CSV table of C-alpha atoms and ligand atoms in Angstrom, one decimal:
chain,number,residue,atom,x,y,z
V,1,UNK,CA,2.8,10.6,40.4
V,2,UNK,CA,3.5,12.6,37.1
V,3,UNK,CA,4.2,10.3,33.9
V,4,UNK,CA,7.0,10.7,32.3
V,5,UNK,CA,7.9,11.0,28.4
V,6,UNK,CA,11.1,11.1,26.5
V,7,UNK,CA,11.0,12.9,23.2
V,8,UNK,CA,14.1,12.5,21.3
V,9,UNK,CA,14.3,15.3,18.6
V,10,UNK,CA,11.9,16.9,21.0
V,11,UNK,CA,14.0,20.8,21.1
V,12,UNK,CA,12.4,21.8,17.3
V,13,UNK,CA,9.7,21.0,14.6
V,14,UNK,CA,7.8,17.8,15.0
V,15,UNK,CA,9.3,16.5,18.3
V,16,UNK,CA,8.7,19.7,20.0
V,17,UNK,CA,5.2,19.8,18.9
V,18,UNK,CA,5.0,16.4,20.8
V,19,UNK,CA,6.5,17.5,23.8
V,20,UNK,CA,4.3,20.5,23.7
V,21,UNK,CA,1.2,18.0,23.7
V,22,UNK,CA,2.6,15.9,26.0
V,23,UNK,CA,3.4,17.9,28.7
V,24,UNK,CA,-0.2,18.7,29.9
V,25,UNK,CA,-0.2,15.0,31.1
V,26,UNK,CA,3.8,14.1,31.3
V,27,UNK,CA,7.3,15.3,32.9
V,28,UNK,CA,8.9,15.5,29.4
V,29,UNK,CA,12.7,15.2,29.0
V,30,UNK,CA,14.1,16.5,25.5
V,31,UNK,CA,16.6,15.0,23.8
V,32,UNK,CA,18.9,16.8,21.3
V,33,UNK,CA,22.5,17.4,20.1
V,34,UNK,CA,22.4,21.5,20.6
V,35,UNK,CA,22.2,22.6,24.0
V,36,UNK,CA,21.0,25.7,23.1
V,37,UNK,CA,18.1,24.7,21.2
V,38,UNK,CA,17.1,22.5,24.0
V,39,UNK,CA,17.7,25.5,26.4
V,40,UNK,CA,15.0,27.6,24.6
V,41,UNK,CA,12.4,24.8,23.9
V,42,UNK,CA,12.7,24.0,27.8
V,43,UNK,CA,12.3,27.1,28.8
V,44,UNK,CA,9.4,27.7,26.4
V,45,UNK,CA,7.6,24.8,26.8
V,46,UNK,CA,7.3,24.7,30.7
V,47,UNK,CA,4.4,26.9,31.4
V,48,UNK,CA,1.9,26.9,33.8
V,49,UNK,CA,3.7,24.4,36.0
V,50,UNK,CA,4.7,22.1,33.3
V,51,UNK,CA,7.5,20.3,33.7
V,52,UNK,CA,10.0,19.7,30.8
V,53,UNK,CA,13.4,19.2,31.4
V,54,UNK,CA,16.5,18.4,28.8
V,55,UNK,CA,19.6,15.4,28.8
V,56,UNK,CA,22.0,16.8,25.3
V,57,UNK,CA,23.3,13.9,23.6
V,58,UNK,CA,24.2,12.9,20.2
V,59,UNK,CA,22.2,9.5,20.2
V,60,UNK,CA,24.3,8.0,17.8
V,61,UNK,CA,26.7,7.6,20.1
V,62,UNK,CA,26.7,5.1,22.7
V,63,UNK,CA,28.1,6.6,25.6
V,64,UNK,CA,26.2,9.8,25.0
V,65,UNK,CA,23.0,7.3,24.9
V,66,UNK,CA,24.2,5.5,28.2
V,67,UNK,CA,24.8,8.9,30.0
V,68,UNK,CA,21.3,10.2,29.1
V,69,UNK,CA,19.8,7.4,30.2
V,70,UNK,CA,21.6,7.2,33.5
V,71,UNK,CA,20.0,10.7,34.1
V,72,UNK,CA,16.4,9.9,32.8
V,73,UNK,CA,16.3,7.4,34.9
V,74,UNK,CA,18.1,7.8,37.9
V,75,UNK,CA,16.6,7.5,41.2
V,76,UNK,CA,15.0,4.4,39.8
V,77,UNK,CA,12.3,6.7,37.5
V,78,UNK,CA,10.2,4.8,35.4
V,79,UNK,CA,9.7,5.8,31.6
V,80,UNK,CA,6.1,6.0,30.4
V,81,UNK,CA,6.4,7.0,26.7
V,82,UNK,CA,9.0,7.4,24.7
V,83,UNK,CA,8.9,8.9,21.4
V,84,UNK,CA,12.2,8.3,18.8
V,85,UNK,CA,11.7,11.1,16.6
V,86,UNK,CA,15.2,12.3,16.3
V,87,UNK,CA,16.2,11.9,12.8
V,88,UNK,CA,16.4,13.9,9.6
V,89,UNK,CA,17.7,13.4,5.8
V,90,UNK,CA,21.5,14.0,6.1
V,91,UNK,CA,22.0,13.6,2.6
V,92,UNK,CA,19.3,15.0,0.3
V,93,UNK,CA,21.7,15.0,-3.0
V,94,UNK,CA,21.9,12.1,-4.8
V,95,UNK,CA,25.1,11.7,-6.5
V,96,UNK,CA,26.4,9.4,-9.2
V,97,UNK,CA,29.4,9.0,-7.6
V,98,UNK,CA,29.9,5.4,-5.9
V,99,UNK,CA,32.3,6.9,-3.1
V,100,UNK,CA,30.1,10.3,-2.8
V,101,UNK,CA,26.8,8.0,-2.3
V,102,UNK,CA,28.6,4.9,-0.1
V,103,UNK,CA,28.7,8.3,2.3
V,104,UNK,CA,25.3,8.7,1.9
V,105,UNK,CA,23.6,6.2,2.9
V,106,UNK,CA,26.1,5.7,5.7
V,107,UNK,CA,25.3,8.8,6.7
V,108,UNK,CA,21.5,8.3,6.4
V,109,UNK,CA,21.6,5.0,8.0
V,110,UNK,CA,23.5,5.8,11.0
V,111,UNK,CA,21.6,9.0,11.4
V,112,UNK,CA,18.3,7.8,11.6
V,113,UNK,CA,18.6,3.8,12.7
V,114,UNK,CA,21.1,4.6,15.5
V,115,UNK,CA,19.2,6.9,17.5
V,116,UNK,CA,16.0,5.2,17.4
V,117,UNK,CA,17.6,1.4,18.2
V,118,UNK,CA,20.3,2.7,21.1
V,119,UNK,CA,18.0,4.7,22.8
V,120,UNK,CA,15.1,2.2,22.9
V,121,UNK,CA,17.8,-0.4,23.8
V,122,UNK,CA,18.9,1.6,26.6
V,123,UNK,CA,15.5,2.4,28.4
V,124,UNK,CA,14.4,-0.4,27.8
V,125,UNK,CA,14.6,-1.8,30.9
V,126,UNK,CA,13.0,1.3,32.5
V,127,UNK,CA,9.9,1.1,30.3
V,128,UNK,CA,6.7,1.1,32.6
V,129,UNK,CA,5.1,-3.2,32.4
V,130,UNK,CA,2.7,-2.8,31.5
V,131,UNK,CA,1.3,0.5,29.8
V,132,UNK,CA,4.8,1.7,28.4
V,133,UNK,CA,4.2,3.1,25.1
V,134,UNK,CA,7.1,3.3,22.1
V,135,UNK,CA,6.3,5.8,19.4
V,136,UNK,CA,9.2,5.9,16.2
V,137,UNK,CA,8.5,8.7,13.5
V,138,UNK,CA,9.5,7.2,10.1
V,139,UNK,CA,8.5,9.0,6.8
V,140,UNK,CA,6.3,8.7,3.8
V,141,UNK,CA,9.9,8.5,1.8
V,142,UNK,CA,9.9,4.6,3.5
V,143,UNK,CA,7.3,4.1,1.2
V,144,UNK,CA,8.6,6.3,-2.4
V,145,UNK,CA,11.6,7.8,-3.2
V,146,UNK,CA,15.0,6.0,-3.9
V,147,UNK,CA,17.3,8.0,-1.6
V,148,UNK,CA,19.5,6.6,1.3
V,149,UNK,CA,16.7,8.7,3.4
V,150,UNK,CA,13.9,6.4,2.7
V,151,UNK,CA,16.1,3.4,3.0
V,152,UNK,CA,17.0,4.3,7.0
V,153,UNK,CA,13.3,5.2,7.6
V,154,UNK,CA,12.2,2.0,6.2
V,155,UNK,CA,14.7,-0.1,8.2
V,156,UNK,CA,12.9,1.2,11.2
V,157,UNK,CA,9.7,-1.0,10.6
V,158,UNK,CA,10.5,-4.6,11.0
V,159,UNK,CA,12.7,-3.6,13.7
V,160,UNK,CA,9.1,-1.8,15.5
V,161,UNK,CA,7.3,-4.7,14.3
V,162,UNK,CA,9.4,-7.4,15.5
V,163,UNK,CA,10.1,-5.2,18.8
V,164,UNK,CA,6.4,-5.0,19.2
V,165,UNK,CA,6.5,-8.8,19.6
V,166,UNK,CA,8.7,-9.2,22.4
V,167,UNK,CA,7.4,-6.7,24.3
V,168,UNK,CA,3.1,-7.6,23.9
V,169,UNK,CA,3.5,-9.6,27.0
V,170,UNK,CA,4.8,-7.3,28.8
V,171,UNK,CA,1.9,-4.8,28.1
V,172,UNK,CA,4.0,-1.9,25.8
V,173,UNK,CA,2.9,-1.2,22.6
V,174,UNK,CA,5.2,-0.1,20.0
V,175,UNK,CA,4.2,1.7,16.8
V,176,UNK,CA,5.2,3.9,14.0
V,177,UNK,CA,3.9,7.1,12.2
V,178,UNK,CA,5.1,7.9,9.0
V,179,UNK,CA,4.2,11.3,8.2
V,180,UNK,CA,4.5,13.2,4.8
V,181,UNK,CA,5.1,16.6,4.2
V,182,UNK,CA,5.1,18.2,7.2
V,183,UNK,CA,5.9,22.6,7.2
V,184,UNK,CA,7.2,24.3,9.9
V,185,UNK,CA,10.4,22.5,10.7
V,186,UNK,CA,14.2,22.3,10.4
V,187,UNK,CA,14.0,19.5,8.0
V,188,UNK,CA,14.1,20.7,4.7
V,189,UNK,CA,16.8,23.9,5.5
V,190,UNK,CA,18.0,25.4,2.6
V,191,UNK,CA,15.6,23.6,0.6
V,192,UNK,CA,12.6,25.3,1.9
V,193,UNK,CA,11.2,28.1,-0.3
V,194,UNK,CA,7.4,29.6,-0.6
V,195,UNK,CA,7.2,27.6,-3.7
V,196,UNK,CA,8.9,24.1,-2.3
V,197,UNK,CA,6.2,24.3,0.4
V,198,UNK,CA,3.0,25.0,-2.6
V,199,UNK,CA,4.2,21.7,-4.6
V,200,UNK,CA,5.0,19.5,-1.7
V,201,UNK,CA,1.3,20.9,-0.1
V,202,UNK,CA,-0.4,20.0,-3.1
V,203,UNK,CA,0.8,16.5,-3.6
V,204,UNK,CA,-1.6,15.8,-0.4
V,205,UNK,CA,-5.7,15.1,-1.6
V,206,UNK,CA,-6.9,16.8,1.6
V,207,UNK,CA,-4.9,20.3,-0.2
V,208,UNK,CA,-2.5,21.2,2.0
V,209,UNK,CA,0.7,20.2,3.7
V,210,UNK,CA,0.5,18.3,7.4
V,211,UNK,CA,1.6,20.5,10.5
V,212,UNK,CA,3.6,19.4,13.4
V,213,UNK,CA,0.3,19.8,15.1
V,214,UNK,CA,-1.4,17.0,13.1
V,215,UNK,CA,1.1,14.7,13.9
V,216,UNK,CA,1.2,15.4,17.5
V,217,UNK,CA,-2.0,14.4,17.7
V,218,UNK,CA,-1.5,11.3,16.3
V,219,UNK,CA,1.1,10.5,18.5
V,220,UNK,CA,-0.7,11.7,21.1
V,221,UNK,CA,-3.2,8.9,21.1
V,222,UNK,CA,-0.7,6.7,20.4
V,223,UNK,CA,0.6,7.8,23.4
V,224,UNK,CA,-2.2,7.3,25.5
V,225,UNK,CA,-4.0,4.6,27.4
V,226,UNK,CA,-7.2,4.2,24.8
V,227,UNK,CA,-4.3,2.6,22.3
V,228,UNK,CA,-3.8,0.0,24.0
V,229,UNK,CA,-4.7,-2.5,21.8
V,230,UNK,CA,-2.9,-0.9,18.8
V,231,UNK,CA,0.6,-2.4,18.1
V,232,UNK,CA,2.9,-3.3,15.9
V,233,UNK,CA,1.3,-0.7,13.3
V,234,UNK,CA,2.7,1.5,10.8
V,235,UNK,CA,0.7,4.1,10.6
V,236,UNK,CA,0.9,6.7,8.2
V,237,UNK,CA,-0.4,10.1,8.0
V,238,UNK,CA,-0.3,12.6,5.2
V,239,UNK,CA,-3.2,14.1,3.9
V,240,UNK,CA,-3.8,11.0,1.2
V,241,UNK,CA,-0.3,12.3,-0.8
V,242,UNK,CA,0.8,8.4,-1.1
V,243,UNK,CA,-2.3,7.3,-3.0
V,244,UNK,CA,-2.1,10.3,-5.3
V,245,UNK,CA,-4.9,12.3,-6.9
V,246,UNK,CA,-6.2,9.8,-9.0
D,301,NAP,N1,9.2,17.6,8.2
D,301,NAP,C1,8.8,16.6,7.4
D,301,NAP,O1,8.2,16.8,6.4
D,301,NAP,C2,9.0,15.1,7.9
D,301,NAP,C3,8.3,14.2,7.1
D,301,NAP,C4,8.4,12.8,7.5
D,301,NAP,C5,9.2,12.5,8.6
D,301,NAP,N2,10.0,13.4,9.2
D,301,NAP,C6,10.8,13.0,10.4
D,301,NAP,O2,10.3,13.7,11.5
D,301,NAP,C7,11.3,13.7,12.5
D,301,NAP,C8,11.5,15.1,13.0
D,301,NAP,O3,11.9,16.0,12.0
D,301,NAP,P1,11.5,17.5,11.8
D,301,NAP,O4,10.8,17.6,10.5
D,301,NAP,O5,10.8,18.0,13.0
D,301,NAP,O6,12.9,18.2,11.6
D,301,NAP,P2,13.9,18.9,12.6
D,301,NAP,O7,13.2,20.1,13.1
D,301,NAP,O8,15.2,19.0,11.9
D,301,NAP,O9,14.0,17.9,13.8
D,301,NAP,C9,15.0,16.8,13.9
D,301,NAP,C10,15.4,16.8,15.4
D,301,NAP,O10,16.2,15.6,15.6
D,301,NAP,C11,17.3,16.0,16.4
D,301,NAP,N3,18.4,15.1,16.1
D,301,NAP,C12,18.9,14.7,14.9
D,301,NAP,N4,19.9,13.8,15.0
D,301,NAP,C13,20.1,13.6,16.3
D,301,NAP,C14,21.1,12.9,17.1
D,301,NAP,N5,22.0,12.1,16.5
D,301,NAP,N6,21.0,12.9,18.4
D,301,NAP,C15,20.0,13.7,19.0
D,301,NAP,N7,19.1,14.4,18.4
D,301,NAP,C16,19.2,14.4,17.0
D,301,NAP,C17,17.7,17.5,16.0
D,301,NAP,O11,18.3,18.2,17.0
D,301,NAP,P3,19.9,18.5,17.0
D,301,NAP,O12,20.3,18.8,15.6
D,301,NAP,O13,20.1,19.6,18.0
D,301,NAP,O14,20.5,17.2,17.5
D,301,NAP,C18,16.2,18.0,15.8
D,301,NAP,O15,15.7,18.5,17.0
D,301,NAP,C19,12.6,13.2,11.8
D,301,NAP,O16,12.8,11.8,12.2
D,301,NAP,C20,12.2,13.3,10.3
D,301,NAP,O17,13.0,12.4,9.6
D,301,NAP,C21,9.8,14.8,8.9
């Protein structure tokens, strides 16, 4: 019987480069907030008898995480992978303003803890023992930066560290990436220019900016039953940028 993965984030940029990898060995479900966008990347994405499939939710609600749970796993499916990339920086500005930046990192927090936390929470108990994989996409900004962004990434590691934990003896490994720069996304809207992508490329050693593919890969293995013995990592990948150029 065909594994299956759920990719939250999975209808544009690095989740849908995931699902993409995925699906050669994986029934992938999608999870996203625009139907539309999920429409496209389903219908995209399921070639050559691959089969992708889509629940819309907004995962930072509960009821929208307990419905799209119900339908990933009804008829008692069992969840092989699942891979909490949904998540984004909400609030890029920093302000001086205490109410202005309160909103912020509320924002921030709930945008990027809730829908990793809920929807782990809530397949839990469908997680394949052993051999389930968890993969959470954090962000090189966990590790620099002082925005309300970097804070909700880096709240995601001792909770995947300490989740890792409890769930060893049961034979699921749970991990994080933290990429860098990454082009050819929705992240950095308005923000994206030729010239934003040149400077955030060249703060990476290797000389250029990471690709949804590169960390696809990654997650890929991560994925996969030769990581089996990696858990509770944090793993980053971005071309050297944290260490600098020395
Ligand atoms: N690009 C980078 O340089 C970079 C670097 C480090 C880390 N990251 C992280 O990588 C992940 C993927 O980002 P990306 O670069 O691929 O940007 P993206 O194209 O904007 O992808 C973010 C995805 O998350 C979904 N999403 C956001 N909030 C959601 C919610 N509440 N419920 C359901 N889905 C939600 C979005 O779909 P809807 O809007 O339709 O819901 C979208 O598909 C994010 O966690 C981001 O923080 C990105």
């Amino acid at each position: 019987m065909r594994k299956v993965a759920v990719v939250s984030g999975g209808g544009t940029g690095i989740g849908r480069a995931i699902a993409d990898q995925l699906a050669a060995e994986h029934e992938v479900v999608l999870l996203g907030r625009r139907a539309e966008v999920l429409r496209e990347a389903t219908e995209e994405l399921s070639y050559d008898g691959r089969r992708v499939r889509s629940v819309v939710a907004d995962l930072c609600e509960p009821a929208e995480v307990r419905r799209a749970a119900e339908e990933i796993t009804a008829a008692g499916a069992t969840v092989d992978v699942l891979v909490n990339n949904a998540g984004g920086n909400f609030a890029p500005y920093p302000s001086d303003d205490l109410d202005t930046t309160r909103e912020q990192y509320l924002r921030n927090l709930g945008g990027n803890v809730l829908p990793v936390v809920l929807l782990t929470q809530a397949l839990l108990p469908a997680l394949r023992r052993p051999g389930g994989r968890i993969v959470t996409v954090s962000s090189i900004a966990a590790f620099r930066g002082n925005t309300s962004y970097g804070a909700a990434k880096a709240a995601l590691h001792p909770w995947s560290t300490e989740l890792a934990g409890q769930l060893a003896a049961d034979g699921i490994t749970v991990n994080v990436v933290a990429p860098g720069y990454i082009g050819g996304t929705d992240f950095f809207r308005e923000r994206m220019t030729p010239e934003f992508h040149r400077q955030r490329s060249a703060q990476a050693p290797v000389g250029r900016g990471g690709t949804v593919a590169d960390v696809a890969e990654l997650v890929a293995y991560l994925a996969g039953p030769g990581a089996g013995f990696v858990t509770g990592q944090i793993i980053q990948i971005n071309g050297g940028a944290l260490m600098g150029r020395g």
